[in-house]
Amino acid sequence: RSTVSPIVAQHGMCIFDCDQAGRVAEQRYKDVTGLTLMEATDPPSLRPGQWASTGKLCIQLEGFDLPKVMWQFHRTNSADGYGPGWHNYAPDPQTGADSVAIVEHLWHQNRHWAQAGSSNTVSMGTRLVRSGKFSYALDFDSCAMADASEHGMQTNSKTNVKRRVRRVGLAKACQCQRCTAPKRPTCAPSAAAVPPLPPAQAPQFAEPPPPPPPSADVSVQLFALLALSEH
């Protein structure tokens, strides 16, 4: 985890051309991670306390096809609105982050390291993800290919309950009510949830002053017009 400050010029917003933007971004990446932009390393399990990278963007890794996949976990009982069976990963309710996209990225990184290593039995390390209201530690099966029936194990970071996980096509996504219900982030309260301001803090609006009385000349003209209209 890291906190990275945005790039801000001395005099406010700065517009870079493509080449300059690339150089600045690569330098910031190296300042934070200690790695060059396309530097490949060993997997996280072999680099404790250090940054790890495949040296490639996930979209460059073999088989990456995010829009067509779904990640699921397996339940053996009924709870929290779920029945027994395979159910879809849910977005983070606090931030709205797409947990399926996060797991897909992590799995492809894991698969790349497993294929690049000398042994498919080397652990790639535990990866962390949030789905719904819980956070999970993910341990992928290093030898599981894309068409495997299962792809790893998740462990609930709060209850320590373990469940198998798998990667399937969208056609096999769970369609139960719990999995298809709309998920909205809870970090931003709805308008109905915002309490009204107390009277002392409510904005005060002064009443407009009354119009000034008409001048004597205007009154005389008005009475003259009324007299003409009566004839």
mmCIF file with all atom_site columns, C-alpha atoms in Angstrom:
data_model
loop_
_atom_site.group_PDB
_atom_site.id
_atom_site.type_symbol
_atom_site.label_atom_id
_atom_site.label_alt_id
_atom_site.label_comp_id
_atom_site.label_asym_id
_atom_site.label_entity_id
_atom_site.label_seq_id
_atom_site.pdbx_PDB_ins_code
_atom_site.Cartn_x
_atom_site.Cartn_y
_atom_site.Cartn_z
_atom_site.occupancy
_atom_site.B_iso_or_equiv
_atom_site.pdbx_formal_charge
_atom_site.auth_seq_id
_atom_site.auth_comp_id
_atom_site.auth_asym_id
_atom_site.auth_atom_id
_atom_site.pdbx_PDB_model_num
ATOM 1   C CA . ARG A 1 1   ? 0.000   0.000   0.000   1.00 0.00 ? 1   ARG A CA 1
ATOM 2   C CA . SER A 1 2   ? 1.259   3.476   -0.771  1.00 0.00 ? 2   SER A CA 1
ATOM 3   C CA . THR A 1 3   ? 0.130   7.065   -0.831  1.00 0.00 ? 3   THR A CA 1
ATOM 4   C CA . VAL A 1 4   ? 1.174   8.736   -4.067  1.00 0.00 ? 4   VAL A CA 1
ATOM 5   C CA . SER A 1 5   ? 0.817   12.479  -4.385  1.00 0.00 ? 5   SER A CA 1
ATOM 6   C CA . PRO A 1 6   ? -0.484  13.842  -7.692  1.00 0.00 ? 6   PRO A CA 1
ATOM 7   C CA . ILE A 1 7   ? 1.888   15.642  -10.029 1.00 0.00 ? 7   ILE A CA 1
ATOM 8   C CA . VAL A 1 8   ? 1.253   19.370  -9.661  1.00 0.00 ? 8   VAL A CA 1
ATOM 9   C CA . ALA A 1 9   ? 3.275   22.138  -11.236 1.00 0.00 ? 9   ALA A CA 1
ATOM 10  C CA . GLN A 1 10  ? 4.454   25.145  -9.212  1.00 0.00 ? 10  GLN A CA 1
ATOM 11  C CA . HIS A 1 11  ? 1.966   27.448  -10.880 1.00 0.00 ? 11  HIS A CA 1
ATOM 12  C CA . GLY A 1 12  ? -1.086  25.167  -10.929 1.00 0.00 ? 12  GLY A CA 1
ATOM 13  C CA . MET A 1 13  ? -2.172  22.712  -13.607 1.00 0.00 ? 13  MET A CA 1
ATOM 14  C CA . CYS A 1 14  ? 0.501   21.785  -16.116 1.00 0.00 ? 14  CYS A CA 1
ATOM 15  C CA . ILE A 1 15  ? -0.224  20.245  -19.517 1.00 0.00 ? 15  ILE A CA 1
ATOM 16  C CA . PHE A 1 16  ? 2.486   17.848  -20.727 1.00 0.00 ? 16  PHE A CA 1
ATOM 17  C CA . ASP A 1 17  ? 3.035   16.624  -24.242 1.00 0.00 ? 17  ASP A CA 1
ATOM 18  C CA . CYS A 1 18  ? 2.997   12.819  -24.698 1.00 0.00 ? 18  CYS A CA 1
ATOM 19  C CA . ASP A 1 19  ? 6.761   12.326  -24.392 1.00 0.00 ? 19  ASP A CA 1
ATOM 20  C CA . GLN A 1 20  ? 7.135   14.538  -21.332 1.00 0.00 ? 20  GLN A CA 1
ATOM 21  C CA . ALA A 1 21  ? 4.102   12.981  -19.635 1.00 0.00 ? 21  ALA A CA 1
ATOM 22  C CA . GLY A 1 22  ? 5.632   9.528   -20.160 1.00 0.00 ? 22  GLY A CA 1
ATOM 23  C CA . ARG A 1 23  ? 8.951   10.566  -18.645 1.00 0.00 ? 23  ARG A CA 1
ATOM 24  C CA . VAL A 1 24  ? 7.309   12.189  -15.616 1.00 0.00 ? 24  VAL A CA 1
ATOM 25  C CA . ALA A 1 25  ? 5.024   9.184   -15.023 1.00 0.00 ? 25  ALA A CA 1
ATOM 26  C CA . GLU A 1 26  ? 7.900   6.704   -15.320 1.00 0.00 ? 26  GLU A CA 1
ATOM 27  C CA . GLN A 1 27  ? 9.995   8.687   -12.851 1.00 0.00 ? 27  GLN A CA 1
ATOM 28  C CA . ARG A 1 28  ? 7.122   8.861   -10.369 1.00 0.00 ? 28  ARG A CA 1
ATOM 29  C CA . TYR A 1 29  ? 6.582   5.084   -10.715 1.00 0.00 ? 29  TYR A CA 1
ATOM 30  C CA . LYS A 1 30  ? 10.279  4.481   -9.990  1.00 0.00 ? 30  LYS A CA 1
ATOM 31  C CA . ASP A 1 31  ? 10.260  6.872   -7.022  1.00 0.00 ? 31  ASP A CA 1
ATOM 32  C CA . VAL A 1 32  ? 7.404   4.896   -5.434  1.00 0.00 ? 32  VAL A CA 1
ATOM 33  C CA . THR A 1 33  ? 8.293   1.287   -6.345  1.00 0.00 ? 33  THR A CA 1
ATOM 34  C CA . GLY A 1 34  ? 12.024  1.398   -6.983  1.00 0.00 ? 34  GLY A CA 1
ATOM 35  C CA . LEU A 1 35  ? 11.376  -0.329  -10.335 1.00 0.00 ? 35  LEU A CA 1
ATOM 36  C CA . THR A 1 36  ? 11.611  0.854   -13.895 1.00 0.00 ? 36  THR A CA 1
ATOM 37  C CA . LEU A 1 37  ? 8.308   0.939   -15.748 1.00 0.00 ? 37  LEU A CA 1
ATOM 38  C CA . MET A 1 38  ? 8.700   -2.396  -17.570 1.00 0.00 ? 38  MET A CA 1
ATOM 39  C CA . GLU A 1 39  ? 10.962  -4.155  -15.043 1.00 0.00 ? 39  GLU A CA 1
ATOM 40  C CA . ALA A 1 40  ? 9.867   -7.735  -14.260 1.00 0.00 ? 40  ALA A CA 1
ATOM 41  C CA . THR A 1 41  ? 10.506  -9.227  -10.817 1.00 0.00 ? 41  THR A CA 1
ATOM 42  C CA . ASP A 1 42  ? 9.962   -12.440 -8.889  1.00 0.00 ? 42  ASP A CA 1
ATOM 43  C CA . PRO A 1 43  ? 6.452   -12.965 -7.449  1.00 0.00 ? 43  PRO A CA 1
ATOM 44  C CA . PRO A 1 44  ? 5.469   -11.266 -4.166  1.00 0.00 ? 44  PRO A CA 1
ATOM 45  C CA . SER A 1 45  ? 6.105   -14.439 -2.133  1.00 0.00 ? 45  SER A CA 1
ATOM 46  C CA . LEU A 1 46  ? 9.792   -14.192 -3.038  1.00 0.00 ? 46  LEU A CA 1
ATOM 47  C CA . ARG A 1 47  ? 9.991   -10.426 -2.429  1.00 0.00 ? 47  ARG A CA 1
ATOM 48  C CA . PRO A 1 48  ? 8.646   -9.832  1.116   1.00 0.00 ? 48  PRO A CA 1
ATOM 49  C CA . GLY A 1 49  ? 8.246   -6.152  1.874   1.00 0.00 ? 49  GLY A CA 1
ATOM 50  C CA . GLN A 1 50  ? 9.072   -5.152  -1.708  1.00 0.00 ? 50  GLN A CA 1
ATOM 51  C CA . TRP A 1 51  ? 7.111   -4.223  -4.806  1.00 0.00 ? 51  TRP A CA 1
ATOM 52  C CA . ALA A 1 52  ? 6.590   -6.940  -7.415  1.00 0.00 ? 52  ALA A CA 1
ATOM 53  C CA . SER A 1 53  ? 5.724   -6.582  -11.081 1.00 0.00 ? 53  SER A CA 1
ATOM 54  C CA . THR A 1 54  ? 5.227   -8.776  -14.127 1.00 0.00 ? 54  THR A CA 1
ATOM 55  C CA . GLY A 1 55  ? 6.789   -6.061  -16.266 1.00 0.00 ? 55  GLY A CA 1
ATOM 56  C CA . LYS A 1 56  ? 3.631   -5.921  -18.371 1.00 0.00 ? 56  LYS A CA 1
ATOM 57  C CA . LEU A 1 57  ? 0.196   -4.374  -18.228 1.00 0.00 ? 57  LEU A CA 1
ATOM 58  C CA . CYS A 1 58  ? -2.519  -6.921  -17.478 1.00 0.00 ? 58  CYS A CA 1
ATOM 59  C CA . ILE A 1 59  ? -4.106  -6.243  -20.867 1.00 0.00 ? 59  ILE A CA 1
ATOM 60  C CA . GLN A 1 60  ? -0.837  -7.466  -22.420 1.00 0.00 ? 60  GLN A CA 1
ATOM 61  C CA . LEU A 1 61  ? -0.912  -10.800 -20.600 1.00 0.00 ? 61  LEU A CA 1
ATOM 62  C CA . GLU A 1 62  ? -2.080  -13.890 -22.465 1.00 0.00 ? 62  GLU A CA 1
ATOM 63  C CA . GLY A 1 63  ? -5.803  -14.610 -22.181 1.00 0.00 ? 63  GLY A CA 1
ATOM 64  C CA . PHE A 1 64  ? -6.805  -11.327 -20.551 1.00 0.00 ? 64  PHE A CA 1
ATOM 65  C CA . ASP A 1 65  ? -10.436 -10.702 -21.520 1.00 0.00 ? 65  ASP A CA 1
ATOM 66  C CA . LEU A 1 66  ? -12.111 -8.920  -18.619 1.00 0.00 ? 66  LEU A CA 1
ATOM 67  C CA . PRO A 1 67  ? -15.526 -8.104  -20.154 1.00 0.00 ? 67  PRO A CA 1
ATOM 68  C CA . LYS A 1 68  ? -16.312 -11.792 -20.742 1.00 0.00 ? 68  LYS A CA 1
ATOM 69  C CA . VAL A 1 69  ? -15.493 -13.379 -17.359 1.00 0.00 ? 69  VAL A CA 1
ATOM 70  C CA . MET A 1 70  ? -16.993 -13.684 -13.889 1.00 0.00 ? 70  MET A CA 1
ATOM 71  C CA . TRP A 1 71  ? -15.314 -14.687 -10.630 1.00 0.00 ? 71  TRP A CA 1
ATOM 72  C CA . GLN A 1 72  ? -17.374 -16.693 -8.148  1.00 0.00 ? 72  GLN A CA 1
ATOM 73  C CA . PHE A 1 73  ? -17.130 -18.231 -4.676  1.00 0.00 ? 73  PHE A CA 1
ATOM 74  C CA . HIS A 1 74  ? -18.791 -21.461 -3.523  1.00 0.00 ? 74  HIS A CA 1
ATOM 75  C CA . ARG A 1 75  ? -21.164 -21.766 -0.574  1.00 0.00 ? 75  ARG A CA 1
ATOM 76  C CA . THR A 1 76  ? -22.277 -25.010 1.041   1.00 0.00 ? 76  THR A CA 1
ATOM 77  C CA . ASN A 1 77  ? -25.037 -23.416 3.146   1.00 0.00 ? 77  ASN A CA 1
ATOM 78  C CA . SER A 1 78  ? -27.605 -20.606 3.044   1.00 0.00 ? 78  SER A CA 1
ATOM 79  C CA . ALA A 1 79  ? -26.834 -17.241 4.678   1.00 0.00 ? 79  ALA A CA 1
ATOM 80  C CA . ASP A 1 80  ? -26.817 -13.499 3.916   1.00 0.00 ? 80  ASP A CA 1
ATOM 81  C CA . GLY A 1 81  ? -29.374 -14.003 1.156   1.00 0.00 ? 81  GLY A CA 1
ATOM 82  C CA . TYR A 1 82  ? -27.248 -16.614 -0.644  1.00 0.00 ? 82  TYR A CA 1
ATOM 83  C CA . GLY A 1 83  ? -28.182 -20.247 -1.181  1.00 0.00 ? 83  GLY A CA 1
ATOM 84  C CA . PRO A 1 84  ? -25.805 -23.183 -1.639  1.00 0.00 ? 84  PRO A CA 1
ATOM 85  C CA . GLY A 1 85  ? -23.803 -23.089 -4.870  1.00 0.00 ? 85  GLY A CA 1
ATOM 86  C CA . TRP A 1 86  ? -21.609 -20.722 -6.858  1.00 0.00 ? 86  TRP A CA 1
ATOM 87  C CA . HIS A 1 87  ? -22.193 -16.958 -6.463  1.00 0.00 ? 87  HIS A CA 1
ATOM 88  C CA . ASN A 1 88  ? -20.695 -13.888 -8.120  1.00 0.00 ? 88  ASN A CA 1
ATOM 89  C CA . TYR A 1 89  ? -18.160 -11.586 -6.539  1.00 0.00 ? 89  TYR A CA 1
ATOM 90  C CA . ALA A 1 90  ? -19.836 -8.306  -5.547  1.00 0.00 ? 90  ALA A CA 1
ATOM 91  C CA . PRO A 1 91  ? -18.518 -4.720  -5.782  1.00 0.00 ? 91  PRO A CA 1
ATOM 92  C CA . ASP A 1 92  ? -17.035 -3.041  -2.731  1.00 0.00 ? 92  ASP A CA 1
ATOM 93  C CA . PRO A 1 93  ? -20.100 -1.411  -1.092  1.00 0.00 ? 93  PRO A CA 1
ATOM 94  C CA . GLN A 1 94  ? -18.023 1.472   0.266   1.00 0.00 ? 94  GLN A CA 1
ATOM 95  C CA . THR A 1 95  ? -16.155 2.519   -2.881  1.00 0.00 ? 95  THR A CA 1
ATOM 96  C CA . GLY A 1 96  ? -17.987 0.731   -5.714  1.00 0.00 ? 96  GLY A CA 1
ATOM 97  C CA . ALA A 1 97  ? -14.687 -0.862  -6.814  1.00 0.00 ? 97  ALA A CA 1
ATOM 98  C CA . ASP A 1 98  ? -15.189 -3.773  -9.250  1.00 0.00 ? 98  ASP A CA 1
ATOM 99  C CA . SER A 1 99  ? -13.973 -6.840  -7.351  1.00 0.00 ? 99  SER A CA 1
ATOM 100 C CA . VAL A 1 100 ? -14.246 -9.037  -10.468 1.00 0.00 ? 100 VAL A CA 1
ATOM 101 C CA . ALA A 1 101 ? -11.807 -6.774  -12.333 1.00 0.00 ? 101 ALA A CA 1
ATOM 102 C CA . ILE A 1 102 ? -9.413  -6.747  -9.378  1.00 0.00 ? 102 ILE A CA 1
ATOM 103 C CA . VAL A 1 103 ? -9.417  -10.550 -9.033  1.00 0.00 ? 103 VAL A CA 1
ATOM 104 C CA . GLU A 1 104 ? -9.002  -10.975 -12.796 1.00 0.00 ? 104 GLU A CA 1
ATOM 105 C CA . HIS A 1 105 ? -5.927  -8.715  -12.768 1.00 0.00 ? 105 HIS A CA 1
ATOM 106 C CA . LEU A 1 106 ? -4.438  -10.556 -9.784  1.00 0.00 ? 106 LEU A CA 1
ATOM 107 C CA . TRP A 1 107 ? -5.064  -13.975 -11.324 1.00 0.00 ? 107 TRP A CA 1
ATOM 108 C CA . HIS A 1 108 ? -3.346  -13.048 -14.585 1.00 0.00 ? 108 HIS A CA 1
ATOM 109 C CA . GLN A 1 109 ? -0.357  -11.730 -12.685 1.00 0.00 ? 109 GLN A CA 1
ATOM 110 C CA . ASN A 1 110 ? -0.273  -14.951 -10.677 1.00 0.00 ? 110 ASN A CA 1
ATOM 111 C CA . ARG A 1 111 ? -0.544  -17.068 -13.839 1.00 0.00 ? 111 ARG A CA 1
ATOM 112 C CA . HIS A 1 112 ? 2.246   -15.125 -15.541 1.00 0.00 ? 112 HIS A CA 1
ATOM 113 C CA . TRP A 1 113 ? 4.621   -15.663 -12.619 1.00 0.00 ? 113 TRP A CA 1
ATOM 114 C CA . ALA A 1 114 ? 3.721   -19.354 -12.416 1.00 0.00 ? 114 ALA A CA 1
ATOM 115 C CA . GLN A 1 115 ? 4.428   -19.887 -16.119 1.00 0.00 ? 115 GLN A CA 1
ATOM 116 C CA . ALA A 1 116 ? 7.633   -17.842 -16.027 1.00 0.00 ? 116 ALA A CA 1
ATOM 117 C CA . GLY A 1 117 ? 9.029   -19.720 -13.021 1.00 0.00 ? 117 GLY A CA 1
ATOM 118 C CA . SER A 1 118 ? 10.937  -22.968 -13.026 1.00 0.00 ? 118 SER A CA 1
ATOM 119 C CA . SER A 1 119 ? 8.165   -24.764 -11.140 1.00 0.00 ? 119 SER A CA 1
ATOM 120 C CA . ASN A 1 120 ? 4.382   -24.459 -11.228 1.00 0.00 ? 120 ASN A CA 1
ATOM 121 C CA . THR A 1 121 ? 4.217   -25.461 -7.567  1.00 0.00 ? 121 THR A CA 1
ATOM 122 C CA . VAL A 1 122 ? 5.867   -22.275 -6.247  1.00 0.00 ? 122 VAL A CA 1
ATOM 123 C CA . SER A 1 123 ? 3.448   -20.171 -4.213  1.00 0.00 ? 123 SER A CA 1
ATOM 124 C CA . MET A 1 124 ? 2.706   -16.793 -5.729  1.00 0.00 ? 124 MET A CA 1
ATOM 125 C CA . GLY A 1 125 ? 1.706   -15.338 -2.357  1.00 0.00 ? 125 GLY A CA 1
ATOM 126 C CA . THR A 1 126 ? -1.613  -14.275 -0.867  1.00 0.00 ? 126 THR A CA 1
ATOM 127 C CA . ARG A 1 127 ? -3.535  -11.488 -2.597  1.00 0.00 ? 127 ARG A CA 1
ATOM 128 C CA . LEU A 1 128 ? -6.181  -9.333  -0.906  1.00 0.00 ? 128 LEU A CA 1
ATOM 129 C CA . VAL A 1 129 ? -9.568  -8.268  -2.293  1.00 0.00 ? 129 VAL A CA 1
ATOM 130 C CA . ARG A 1 130 ? -12.888 -6.948  -0.969  1.00 0.00 ? 130 ARG A CA 1
ATOM 131 C CA . SER A 1 131 ? -16.200 -8.418  -2.159  1.00 0.00 ? 131 SER A CA 1
ATOM 132 C CA . GLY A 1 132 ? -19.430 -7.176  -0.648  1.00 0.00 ? 132 GLY A CA 1
ATOM 133 C CA . LYS A 1 133 ? -19.043 -6.344  3.039   1.00 0.00 ? 133 LYS A CA 1
ATOM 134 C CA . PHE A 1 134 ? -16.058 -8.657  3.669   1.00 0.00 ? 134 PHE A CA 1
ATOM 135 C CA . SER A 1 135 ? -12.382 -8.685  2.763   1.00 0.00 ? 135 SER A CA 1
ATOM 136 C CA . TYR A 1 136 ? -10.675 -11.877 1.619   1.00 0.00 ? 136 TYR A CA 1
ATOM 137 C CA . ALA A 1 137 ? -7.195  -13.301 1.254   1.00 0.00 ? 137 ALA A CA 1
ATOM 138 C CA . LEU A 1 138 ? -6.893  -15.104 -2.085  1.00 0.00 ? 138 LEU A CA 1
ATOM 139 C CA . ASP A 1 139 ? -4.557  -18.014 -2.714  1.00 0.00 ? 139 ASP A CA 1
ATOM 140 C CA . PHE A 1 140 ? -4.637  -19.007 -6.373  1.00 0.00 ? 140 PHE A CA 1
ATOM 141 C CA . ASP A 1 141 ? -3.877  -22.524 -7.561  1.00 0.00 ? 141 ASP A CA 1
ATOM 142 C CA . SER A 1 142 ? -0.587  -22.011 -9.397  1.00 0.00 ? 142 SER A CA 1
ATOM 143 C CA . CYS A 1 143 ? -1.254  -24.853 -11.845 1.00 0.00 ? 143 CYS A CA 1
ATOM 144 C CA . ALA A 1 144 ? -4.907  -23.952 -12.637 1.00 0.00 ? 144 ALA A CA 1
ATOM 145 C CA . MET A 1 145 ? -5.429  -23.040 -16.287 1.00 0.00 ? 145 MET A CA 1
ATOM 146 C CA . ALA A 1 146 ? -8.228  -20.874 -17.682 1.00 0.00 ? 146 ALA A CA 1
ATOM 147 C CA . ASP A 1 147 ? -10.513 -23.884 -18.276 1.00 0.00 ? 147 ASP A CA 1
ATOM 148 C CA . ALA A 1 148 ? -9.997  -25.392 -14.802 1.00 0.00 ? 148 ALA A CA 1
ATOM 149 C CA . SER A 1 149 ? -13.097 -26.142 -12.717 1.00 0.00 ? 149 SER A CA 1
ATOM 150 C CA . GLU A 1 150 ? -11.681 -24.189 -9.748  1.00 0.00 ? 150 GLU A CA 1
ATOM 151 C CA . HIS A 1 151 ? -8.918  -21.625 -9.425  1.00 0.00 ? 151 HIS A CA 1
ATOM 152 C CA . GLY A 1 152 ? -8.099  -21.124 -5.760  1.00 0.00 ? 152 GLY A CA 1
ATOM 153 C CA . MET A 1 153 ? -9.221  -20.495 -2.205  1.00 0.00 ? 153 MET A CA 1
ATOM 154 C CA . GLN A 1 154 ? -10.526 -17.387 -0.456  1.00 0.00 ? 154 GLN A CA 1
ATOM 155 C CA . THR A 1 155 ? -10.254 -16.868 3.302   1.00 0.00 ? 155 THR A CA 1
ATOM 156 C CA . ASN A 1 156 ? -12.514 -14.383 5.081   1.00 0.00 ? 156 ASN A CA 1
ATOM 157 C CA . SER A 1 157 ? -10.187 -11.986 6.908   1.00 0.00 ? 157 SER A CA 1
ATOM 158 C CA . LYS A 1 158 ? -12.731 -11.587 9.744   1.00 0.00 ? 158 LYS A CA 1
ATOM 159 C CA . THR A 1 159 ? -14.293 -15.039 10.208  1.00 0.00 ? 159 THR A CA 1
ATOM 160 C CA . ASN A 1 160 ? -11.468 -17.156 8.707   1.00 0.00 ? 160 ASN A CA 1
ATOM 161 C CA . VAL A 1 161 ? -14.069 -19.117 6.684   1.00 0.00 ? 161 VAL A CA 1
ATOM 162 C CA . LYS A 1 162 ? -12.548 -20.652 3.551   1.00 0.00 ? 162 LYS A CA 1
ATOM 163 C CA . ARG A 1 163 ? -14.352 -21.095 0.234   1.00 0.00 ? 163 ARG A CA 1
ATOM 164 C CA . ARG A 1 164 ? -13.256 -22.255 -3.203  1.00 0.00 ? 164 ARG A CA 1
ATOM 165 C CA . VAL A 1 165 ? -13.250 -19.713 -6.051  1.00 0.00 ? 165 VAL A CA 1
ATOM 166 C CA . ARG A 1 166 ? -13.490 -20.117 -9.802  1.00 0.00 ? 166 ARG A CA 1
ATOM 167 C CA . ARG A 1 167 ? -13.323 -18.125 -13.051 1.00 0.00 ? 167 ARG A CA 1
ATOM 168 C CA . VAL A 1 168 ? -16.148 -18.703 -15.560 1.00 0.00 ? 168 VAL A CA 1
ATOM 169 C CA . GLY A 1 169 ? -17.647 -17.072 -18.628 1.00 0.00 ? 169 GLY A CA 1
ATOM 170 C CA . LEU A 1 170 ? -20.460 -14.559 -18.217 1.00 0.00 ? 170 LEU A CA 1
ATOM 171 C CA . ALA A 1 171 ? -22.934 -17.174 -19.467 1.00 0.00 ? 171 ALA A CA 1
ATOM 172 C CA . LYS A 1 172 ? -22.387 -19.072 -16.176 1.00 0.00 ? 172 LYS A CA 1
ATOM 173 C CA . ALA A 1 173 ? -22.771 -16.011 -13.938 1.00 0.00 ? 173 ALA A CA 1
ATOM 174 C CA . CYS A 1 174 ? -25.198 -16.550 -11.074 1.00 0.00 ? 174 CYS A CA 1
ATOM 175 C CA . GLN A 1 175 ? -28.632 -15.033 -11.704 1.00 0.00 ? 175 GLN A CA 1
ATOM 176 C CA . CYS A 1 176 ? -30.057 -15.362 -8.187  1.00 0.00 ? 176 CYS A CA 1
ATOM 177 C CA . GLN A 1 177 ? -31.733 -12.336 -6.624  1.00 0.00 ? 177 GLN A CA 1
ATOM 178 C CA . ARG A 1 178 ? -28.809 -11.728 -4.267  1.00 0.00 ? 178 ARG A CA 1
ATOM 179 C CA . CYS A 1 179 ? -26.250 -11.649 -7.085  1.00 0.00 ? 179 CYS A CA 1
ATOM 180 C CA . THR A 1 180 ? -28.301 -9.523  -9.483  1.00 0.00 ? 180 THR A CA 1
ATOM 181 C CA . ALA A 1 181 ? -29.550 -6.919  -6.987  1.00 0.00 ? 181 ALA A CA 1
ATOM 182 C CA . PRO A 1 182 ? -28.150 -3.422  -7.730  1.00 0.00 ? 182 PRO A CA 1
ATOM 183 C CA . LYS A 1 183 ? -25.098 -2.578  -5.635  1.00 0.00 ? 183 LYS A CA 1
ATOM 184 C CA . ARG A 1 184 ? -24.636 1.075   -4.704  1.00 0.00 ? 184 ARG A CA 1
ATOM 185 C CA . PRO A 1 185 ? -21.651 2.544   -2.832  1.00 0.00 ? 185 PRO A CA 1
ATOM 186 C CA . THR A 1 186 ? -22.467 3.573   0.733   1.00 0.00 ? 186 THR A CA 1
ATOM 187 C CA . CYS A 1 187 ? -19.737 6.182   1.040   1.00 0.00 ? 187 CYS A CA 1
ATOM 188 C CA . ALA A 1 188 ? -21.975 8.951   -0.320  1.00 0.00 ? 188 ALA A CA 1
ATOM 189 C CA . PRO A 1 189 ? -25.270 9.319   1.616   1.00 0.00 ? 189 PRO A CA 1
ATOM 190 C CA . SER A 1 190 ? -28.440 9.811   -0.366  1.00 0.00 ? 190 SER A CA 1
ATOM 191 C CA . ALA A 1 191 ? -30.265 13.106  -0.269  1.00 0.00 ? 191 ALA A CA 1
ATOM 192 C CA . ALA A 1 192 ? -33.002 11.595  1.934   1.00 0.00 ? 192 ALA A CA 1
ATOM 193 C CA . ALA A 1 193 ? -30.403 10.538  4.519   1.00 0.00 ? 193 ALA A CA 1
ATOM 194 C CA . VAL A 1 194 ? -29.017 14.060  5.020   1.00 0.00 ? 194 VAL A CA 1
ATOM 195 C CA . PRO A 1 195 ? -30.621 15.529  8.174   1.00 0.00 ? 195 PRO A CA 1
ATOM 196 C CA . PRO A 1 196 ? -32.102 19.046  7.959   1.00 0.00 ? 196 PRO A CA 1
ATOM 197 C CA . LEU A 1 197 ? -30.126 21.911  9.439   1.00 0.00 ? 197 LEU A CA 1
ATOM 198 C CA . PRO A 1 198 ? -31.219 23.024  12.912  1.00 0.00 ? 198 PRO A CA 1
ATOM 199 C CA . PRO A 1 199 ? -33.010 26.402  13.029  1.00 0.00 ? 199 PRO A CA 1
ATOM 200 C CA . ALA A 1 200 ? -29.869 28.165  14.313  1.00 0.00 ? 200 ALA A CA 1
ATOM 201 C CA . GLN A 1 201 ? -27.874 26.972  11.280  1.00 0.00 ? 201 GLN A CA 1
ATOM 202 C CA . ALA A 1 202 ? -30.578 27.290  8.657   1.00 0.00 ? 202 ALA A CA 1
ATOM 203 C CA . PRO A 1 203 ? -29.841 29.965  6.060   1.00 0.00 ? 203 PRO A CA 1
ATOM 204 C CA . GLN A 1 204 ? -31.635 33.201  6.795   1.00 0.00 ? 204 GLN A CA 1
ATOM 205 C CA . PHE A 1 205 ? -33.172 35.145  3.924   1.00 0.00 ? 205 PHE A CA 1
ATOM 206 C CA . ALA A 1 206 ? -34.053 38.827  4.556   1.00 0.00 ? 206 ALA A CA 1
ATOM 207 C CA . GLU A 1 207 ? -37.426 39.969  3.288   1.00 0.00 ? 207 GLU A CA 1
ATOM 208 C CA . PRO A 1 208 ? -37.191 42.500  0.447   1.00 0.00 ? 208 PRO A CA 1
ATOM 209 C CA . PRO A 1 209 ? -37.767 46.102  1.584   1.00 0.00 ? 209 PRO A CA 1
ATOM 210 C CA . PRO A 1 210 ? -41.173 47.642  0.749   1.00 0.00 ? 210 PRO A CA 1
ATOM 211 C CA . PRO A 1 211 ? -41.284 49.738  -2.420  1.00 0.00 ? 211 PRO A CA 1
ATOM 212 C CA . PRO A 1 212 ? -40.837 53.475  -1.893  1.00 0.00 ? 212 PRO A CA 1
ATOM 213 C CA . PRO A 1 213 ? -44.034 55.558  -1.842  1.00 0.00 ? 213 PRO A CA 1
ATOM 214 C CA . PRO A 1 214 ? -44.880 57.184  -5.157  1.00 0.00 ? 214 PRO A CA 1
ATOM 215 C CA . SER A 1 215 ? -43.863 60.766  -5.587  1.00 0.00 ? 215 SER A CA 1
ATOM 216 C CA . ALA A 1 216 ? -46.465 63.567  -5.587  1.00 0.00 ? 216 ALA A CA 1
ATOM 217 C CA . ASP A 1 217 ? -46.115 64.067  -9.334  1.00 0.00 ? 217 ASP A CA 1
ATOM 218 C CA . VAL A 1 218 ? -46.784 60.378  -10.030 1.00 0.00 ? 218 VAL A CA 1
ATOM 219 C CA . SER A 1 219 ? -49.908 60.452  -7.807  1.00 0.00 ? 219 SER A CA 1
ATOM 220 C CA . VAL A 1 220 ? -51.305 63.427  -9.659  1.00 0.00 ? 220 VAL A CA 1
ATOM 221 C CA . GLN A 1 221 ? -50.768 61.735  -13.036 1.00 0.00 ? 221 GLN A CA 1
ATOM 222 C CA . LEU A 1 222 ? -52.399 58.534  -11.782 1.00 0.00 ? 222 LEU A CA 1
ATOM 223 C CA . PHE A 1 223 ? -55.547 60.322  -10.594 1.00 0.00 ? 223 PHE A CA 1
ATOM 224 C CA . ALA A 1 224 ? -55.764 62.176  -13.912 1.00 0.00 ? 224 ALA A CA 1
ATOM 225 C CA . LEU A 1 225 ? -55.628 58.903  -15.864 1.00 0.00 ? 225 LEU A CA 1
ATOM 226 C CA . LEU A 1 226 ? -58.329 57.353  -13.672 1.00 0.00 ? 226 LEU A CA 1
ATOM 227 C CA . ALA A 1 227 ? -60.573 60.370  -14.212 1.00 0.00 ? 227 ALA A CA 1
ATOM 228 C CA . LEU A 1 228 ? -60.217 60.083  -17.989 1.00 0.00 ? 228 LEU A CA 1
ATOM 229 C CA . SER A 1 229 ? -61.060 56.354  -17.940 1.00 0.00 ? 229 SER A CA 1
ATOM 230 C CA . GLU A 1 230 ? -64.333 57.065  -16.082 1.00 0.00 ? 230 GLU A CA 1
ATOM 231 C CA . HIS A 1 231 ? -65.539 59.305  -18.952 1.00 0.00 ? 231 HIS A CA 1
#
